[in-house]
Amino acid sequence: MIETRALRYEYPAGPVLSFYDVDVRQGGVLLLQGKSGSGKSTWLALAAGLLTPAAGEVVVANQPLSKLSHGKRDAWRARTIGFLPQKLHLSDAMSVERNLALSYFAAGVPENLATIRRALMALGVRELAQRRPSQLSGGQLQRVALARTILMEPKVILADEPTASLDDESAAIGLKLLRDCATQCNATLVIATHDARVQQAFPAAVVHLMARRQAAALS
Ligand code: ADP
Ligand code: MG
């Protein structure tokens, strides 16, 4: 579940963003829509505890993020959130498998090679485990990114424009993988998107239209 209340973020030397409240139940699917610059990526970063709000509260999987010390937040995120960024950076200094193993290190738990291999298998890229990321195609990298997202069986999956650069067939496969992963973990799934294909793939999803709140509406 995710609840936000009176959430506000101020970019240093940038805009002040005030968000309408969001509620999504555990296991629910939320589509964050809204034009470019409306604050979708910022909201995802706030929900992941990657950014700290100037005001308001975010509760994710029953955890009020304001109650987590900065030191605990990273390990909490690593255990709880599957974050699928618009472009995942993987280190080319190590194999795909070693890149995924870093998730365990970040979460402070022993690494589990069997789980990594199972996740890569589930996404049809098991044979790529020993390759370097630069030896993979865009579509293969996207599957690896998805495998990484679900590795820790997250309670919440946050995906930022996951279909933006994909053709119809790859988009359909990627969305099905996201849906299957979320169902398997009973995870709450949030997808930031302005792609009509995503809404078609999740007809029952709650849609939240991201819009800039006017300063006057705050008082
Ligand atoms: P979206 O994901 O919907 O396109 P963003 O959350 O990326 O929107 O951006 C919301 C607003 O914040 C935009 O006006 C954008 O220019 C601004 N913004 C985003 N990142 C920064 C940053 N690091 N510094 C200053 N302004 C930023
Ligand atoms: Mg964005």
CSV table of C-alpha atoms and ligand atoms in Angstrom, one decimal:
chain,number,residue,atom,x,y,z
A,1,MET,CA,0.0,0.0,0.0
A,2,ILE,CA,1.0,3.6,-0.5
A,3,GLU,CA,-0.6,6.7,1.0
A,4,THR,CA,0.6,10.2,0.5
A,5,ARG,CA,-0.7,13.2,2.4
A,6,ALA,CA,-0.1,16.8,1.5
A,7,LEU,CA,3.2,15.9,-0.1
A,8,ARG,CA,5.5,18.7,-1.3
A,9,TYR,CA,8.9,18.7,-2.8
A,10,GLU,CA,11.1,21.7,-3.5
A,11,TYR,CA,14.0,21.3,-6.0
A,12,PRO,CA,16.9,23.5,-5.0
A,13,ALA,CA,16.9,26.2,-7.7
A,14,GLY,CA,13.9,24.4,-9.3
A,15,PRO,CA,10.2,24.2,-9.0
A,16,VAL,CA,8.1,23.6,-5.9
A,17,LEU,CA,5.9,20.6,-6.5
A,18,SER,CA,2.7,20.0,-4.4
A,19,PHE,CA,1.0,16.7,-5.0
A,20,TYR,CA,-2.6,15.6,-4.6
A,21,ASP,CA,-3.0,12.8,-2.1
A,22,VAL,CA,-2.7,9.2,-3.4
A,23,ASP,CA,-4.0,6.0,-1.9
A,24,VAL,CA,-3.3,2.6,-3.4
A,25,ARG,CA,-4.0,-0.7,-1.5
A,26,GLN,CA,-1.6,-3.5,-1.0
A,27,GLY,CA,-1.6,-5.5,-4.2
A,28,GLY,CA,-3.3,-2.8,-6.2
A,29,VAL,CA,-2.2,-1.2,-9.5
A,30,LEU,CA,-1.8,2.5,-9.9
A,31,LEU,CA,-1.1,4.3,-13.1
A,32,LEU,CA,0.5,7.7,-12.7
A,33,GLN,CA,-0.4,9.7,-15.7
A,34,GLY,CA,0.3,13.3,-16.6
A,35,LYS,CA,2.3,15.2,-19.1
A,36,SER,CA,6.1,15.5,-19.1
A,37,GLY,CA,7.2,17.7,-16.2
A,38,SER,CA,4.1,17.1,-14.1
A,39,GLY,CA,6.1,15.4,-11.4
A,40,LYS,CA,5.7,11.6,-12.0
A,41,SER,CA,9.4,10.8,-11.6
A,42,THR,CA,9.7,13.0,-8.5
A,43,TRP,CA,6.7,11.3,-6.9
A,44,LEU,CA,8.2,7.9,-7.5
A,45,ALA,CA,11.5,9.0,-6.0
A,46,LEU,CA,9.6,10.3,-2.9
A,47,ALA,CA,7.7,7.0,-2.6
A,48,ALA,CA,11.0,5.1,-2.8
A,49,GLY,CA,12.5,7.4,-0.1
A,50,LEU,CA,15.1,8.5,-2.6
A,51,LEU,CA,14.0,12.1,-2.1
A,52,THR,CA,12.9,13.7,1.2
A,53,PRO,CA,9.7,15.8,1.0
A,54,ALA,CA,9.7,19.4,2.2
A,55,ALA,CA,6.3,18.7,3.8
A,56,GLY,CA,3.7,16.0,4.0
A,57,GLU,CA,4.0,12.3,4.6
A,58,VAL,CA,4.5,9.1,2.6
A,59,VAL,CA,3.5,5.7,4.0
A,60,VAL,CA,4.7,2.7,2.0
A,61,ALA,CA,3.8,-0.9,3.0
A,62,ASN,CA,2.8,0.5,6.5
A,63,GLN,CA,6.1,2.3,7.0
A,64,PRO,CA,5.9,6.1,7.4
A,65,LEU,CA,9.1,7.1,5.6
A,66,SER,CA,9.6,10.1,7.9
A,67,LYS,CA,10.1,7.7,10.8
A,68,LEU,CA,13.0,6.0,9.0
A,69,SER,CA,16.4,7.5,9.8
A,70,HIS,CA,18.5,8.3,6.7
A,71,GLY,CA,20.9,5.4,7.5
A,72,LYS,CA,18.0,2.9,7.6
A,73,ARG,CA,16.3,4.2,4.6
A,74,ASP,CA,18.6,2.6,2.0
A,75,ALA,CA,18.4,-0.9,3.5
A,76,TRP,CA,14.6,-0.5,3.9
A,77,ARG,CA,14.3,0.5,0.2
A,78,ALA,CA,16.5,-2.4,-0.9
A,79,ARG,CA,14.3,-4.9,0.9
A,80,THR,CA,10.9,-3.4,0.3
A,81,ILE,CA,10.9,-1.6,-3.1
A,82,GLY,CA,11.5,-2.9,-6.6
A,83,PHE,CA,12.5,0.3,-8.4
A,84,LEU,CA,12.6,0.1,-12.2
A,85,PRO,CA,14.1,3.4,-13.3
A,86,GLN,CA,13.7,4.8,-16.8
A,87,LYS,CA,17.3,3.7,-17.5
A,88,LEU,CA,19.0,1.3,-15.2
A,89,HIS,CA,22.7,1.7,-14.7
A,90,LEU,CA,24.5,-1.6,-14.5
A,91,SER,CA,28.2,-1.9,-13.9
A,92,ASP,CA,30.1,-3.2,-16.9
A,93,ALA,CA,33.0,-4.1,-14.6
A,94,MET,CA,31.1,-7.3,-13.6
A,95,SER,CA,28.7,-9.9,-15.0
A,96,VAL,CA,24.9,-9.6,-15.1
A,97,GLU,CA,24.7,-12.1,-12.2
A,98,ARG,CA,27.2,-10.1,-10.0
A,99,ASN,CA,25.2,-6.9,-10.8
A,100,LEU,CA,22.1,-8.5,-9.5
A,101,ALA,CA,23.9,-9.9,-6.4
A,102,LEU,CA,24.6,-6.2,-5.4
A,103,SER,CA,20.9,-6.0,-4.5
A,104,TYR,CA,21.5,-8.4,-1.6
A,105,PHE,CA,24.6,-6.4,-0.5
A,106,ALA,CA,22.4,-3.2,-0.5
A,107,ALA,CA,19.7,-4.9,1.6
A,108,GLY,CA,22.2,-6.3,4.1
A,109,VAL,CA,21.2,-9.9,3.6
A,110,PRO,CA,23.2,-12.9,2.4
A,111,GLU,CA,23.2,-13.3,-1.4
A,112,ASN,CA,21.1,-16.0,-3.0
A,113,LEU,CA,22.5,-17.2,-6.3
A,114,ALA,CA,19.6,-19.7,-6.8
A,115,THR,CA,17.1,-16.9,-6.6
A,116,ILE,CA,19.1,-14.7,-9.0
A,117,ARG,CA,19.1,-17.6,-11.5
A,118,ARG,CA,15.5,-18.3,-11.0
A,119,ALA,CA,14.6,-14.7,-11.7
A,120,LEU,CA,16.7,-14.6,-14.8
A,121,MET,CA,15.1,-17.9,-15.9
A,122,ALA,CA,11.6,-16.6,-15.3
A,123,LEU,CA,12.4,-13.6,-17.6
A,124,GLY,CA,14.0,-15.8,-20.3
A,125,VAL,CA,17.5,-14.5,-19.9
A,126,ARG,CA,19.1,-17.2,-17.7
A,127,GLU,CA,21.8,-17.9,-20.3
A,128,LEU,CA,23.0,-14.3,-20.1
A,129,ALA,CA,24.0,-14.4,-16.4
A,130,GLN,CA,27.8,-14.5,-17.1
A,131,ARG,CA,27.8,-11.8,-19.7
A,132,ARG,CA,28.7,-8.1,-19.2
A,133,PRO,CA,25.8,-5.7,-19.5
A,134,SER,CA,27.3,-4.1,-22.6
A,135,GLN,CA,27.0,-7.5,-24.4
A,136,LEU,CA,23.2,-7.4,-24.1
A,137,SER,CA,20.6,-5.9,-26.4
A,138,GLY,CA,18.2,-3.2,-25.2
A,139,GLY,CA,15.4,-5.8,-24.8
A,140,GLN,CA,17.6,-8.2,-22.9
A,141,LEU,CA,18.8,-5.4,-20.6
A,142,GLN,CA,15.2,-4.5,-19.9
A,143,ARG,CA,14.5,-8.1,-18.8
A,144,VAL,CA,17.6,-8.1,-16.6
A,145,ALA,CA,16.3,-4.8,-15.0
A,146,LEU,CA,12.9,-6.5,-14.4
A,147,ALA,CA,14.7,-9.5,-12.8
A,148,ARG,CA,16.5,-7.1,-10.5
A,149,THR,CA,13.3,-5.4,-9.6
A,150,ILE,CA,11.6,-8.6,-8.4
A,151,LEU,CA,14.7,-10.2,-6.8
A,152,MET,CA,13.9,-9.3,-3.2
A,153,GLU,CA,10.2,-10.1,-3.6
A,154,PRO,CA,9.4,-6.4,-3.0
A,155,LYS,CA,6.1,-5.2,-1.4
A,156,VAL,CA,6.0,-2.3,-3.9
A,157,ILE,CA,7.2,-2.1,-7.5
A,158,LEU,CA,7.7,1.4,-8.9
A,159,ALA,CA,8.3,1.6,-12.6
A,160,ASP,CA,9.1,4.8,-14.4
A,161,GLU,CA,7.9,4.9,-18.0
A,162,PRO,CA,8.8,1.3,-18.6
A,163,THR,CA,7.5,1.2,-22.2
A,164,ALA,CA,8.7,4.5,-23.4
A,165,SER,CA,11.2,3.2,-25.9
A,166,LEU,CA,9.6,-0.1,-26.8
A,167,ASP,CA,7.7,-1.4,-29.8
A,168,ASP,CA,4.3,-2.8,-29.3
A,169,GLU,CA,5.4,-6.4,-29.0
A,170,SER,CA,8.2,-5.7,-26.4
A,171,ALA,CA,5.9,-3.3,-24.5
A,172,ALA,CA,3.3,-6.1,-24.2
A,173,ILE,CA,5.9,-8.6,-23.0
A,174,GLY,CA,7.4,-6.1,-20.5
A,175,LEU,CA,4.0,-5.2,-19.1
A,176,LYS,CA,2.9,-8.8,-18.8
A,177,LEU,CA,6.2,-9.5,-16.9
A,178,LEU,CA,5.6,-6.6,-14.6
A,179,ARG,CA,2.0,-7.7,-13.9
A,180,ASP,CA,3.1,-11.4,-13.3
A,181,CYS,CA,5.9,-10.2,-11.0
A,182,ALA,CA,3.5,-8.0,-9.0
A,183,THR,CA,0.9,-10.8,-8.7
A,184,GLN,CA,3.5,-13.3,-7.5
A,185,CYS,CA,4.8,-11.1,-4.7
A,186,ASN,CA,1.3,-9.5,-4.0
A,187,ALA,CA,3.2,-6.3,-4.6
A,188,THR,CA,1.6,-2.9,-5.1
A,189,LEU,CA,2.5,-1.8,-8.6
A,190,VAL,CA,2.8,1.8,-9.6
A,191,ILE,CA,3.6,2.7,-13.2
A,192,ALA,CA,4.4,6.2,-14.3
A,193,THR,CA,3.4,6.5,-17.9
A,194,HIS,CA,1.8,8.5,-20.6
A,195,ASP,CA,1.6,5.5,-22.9
A,196,ALA,CA,-2.0,4.5,-23.8
A,197,ARG,CA,-0.8,0.9,-24.2
A,198,VAL,CA,-0.2,0.7,-20.5
A,199,GLN,CA,-3.8,1.6,-19.6
A,200,GLN,CA,-5.0,-1.0,-22.1
A,201,ALA,CA,-2.9,-3.6,-20.4
A,202,PHE,CA,-4.2,-2.7,-17.0
A,203,PRO,CA,-7.9,-1.9,-17.5
A,204,ALA,CA,-8.7,-2.3,-13.8
A,205,ALA,CA,-5.9,-0.1,-12.5
A,206,VAL,CA,-6.6,3.1,-10.5
A,207,VAL,CA,-5.5,6.1,-12.6
A,208,HIS,CA,-4.0,9.1,-10.9
A,209,LEU,CA,-3.6,12.1,-13.0
A,210,MET,CA,-0.5,14.0,-11.9
A,211,ALA,CA,-1.2,17.7,-12.0
A,212,ARG,CA,0.5,20.7,-10.6
A,213,ARG,CA,-1.3,22.0,-7.6
A,214,GLN,CA,-1.7,25.8,-7.6
A,215,ALA,CA,0.0,27.5,-4.7
A,216,ALA,CA,-3.4,29.2,-3.9
A,217,ALA,CA,-5.0,25.8,-3.4
A,218,LEU,CA,-2.6,25.0,-0.6
A,219,SER,CA,-3.9,27.4,2.1
B,1,ADP,P1,7.8,13.9,-15.1
B,1,ADP,O1,8.5,12.7,-14.6
B,1,ADP,O2,6.3,13.9,-14.9
B,1,ADP,O3,8.2,14.3,-16.4
B,1,ADP,P2,9.6,15.2,-13.1
B,1,ADP,O4,9.2,14.7,-11.8
B,1,ADP,O5,10.8,14.7,-13.8
B,1,ADP,O6,8.3,15.1,-14.1
B,1,ADP,O7,9.8,16.8,-13.0
B,1,ADP,C1,8.9,17.6,-12.4
B,1,ADP,C2,9.4,19.1,-12.5
B,1,ADP,O8,10.6,19.2,-11.7
B,1,ADP,C3,9.8,19.5,-13.9
B,1,ADP,O9,9.4,20.9,-13.9
B,1,ADP,C4,11.3,19.3,-13.9
B,1,ADP,O10,11.9,20.3,-14.8
B,1,ADP,C5,11.7,19.6,-12.5
B,1,ADP,N1,12.9,18.9,-12.1
B,1,ADP,C6,13.1,17.5,-12.1
B,1,ADP,N2,14.3,17.2,-11.7
B,1,ADP,C7,14.9,18.4,-11.3
B,1,ADP,C8,16.1,18.7,-10.7
B,1,ADP,N3,17.0,17.7,-10.4
B,1,ADP,N4,16.4,20.0,-10.4
B,1,ADP,C9,15.5,21.0,-10.7
B,1,ADP,N5,14.3,20.7,-11.2
B,1,ADP,C10,14.0,19.4,-11.5
B,2,MG,MG,9.7,11.3,-15.6
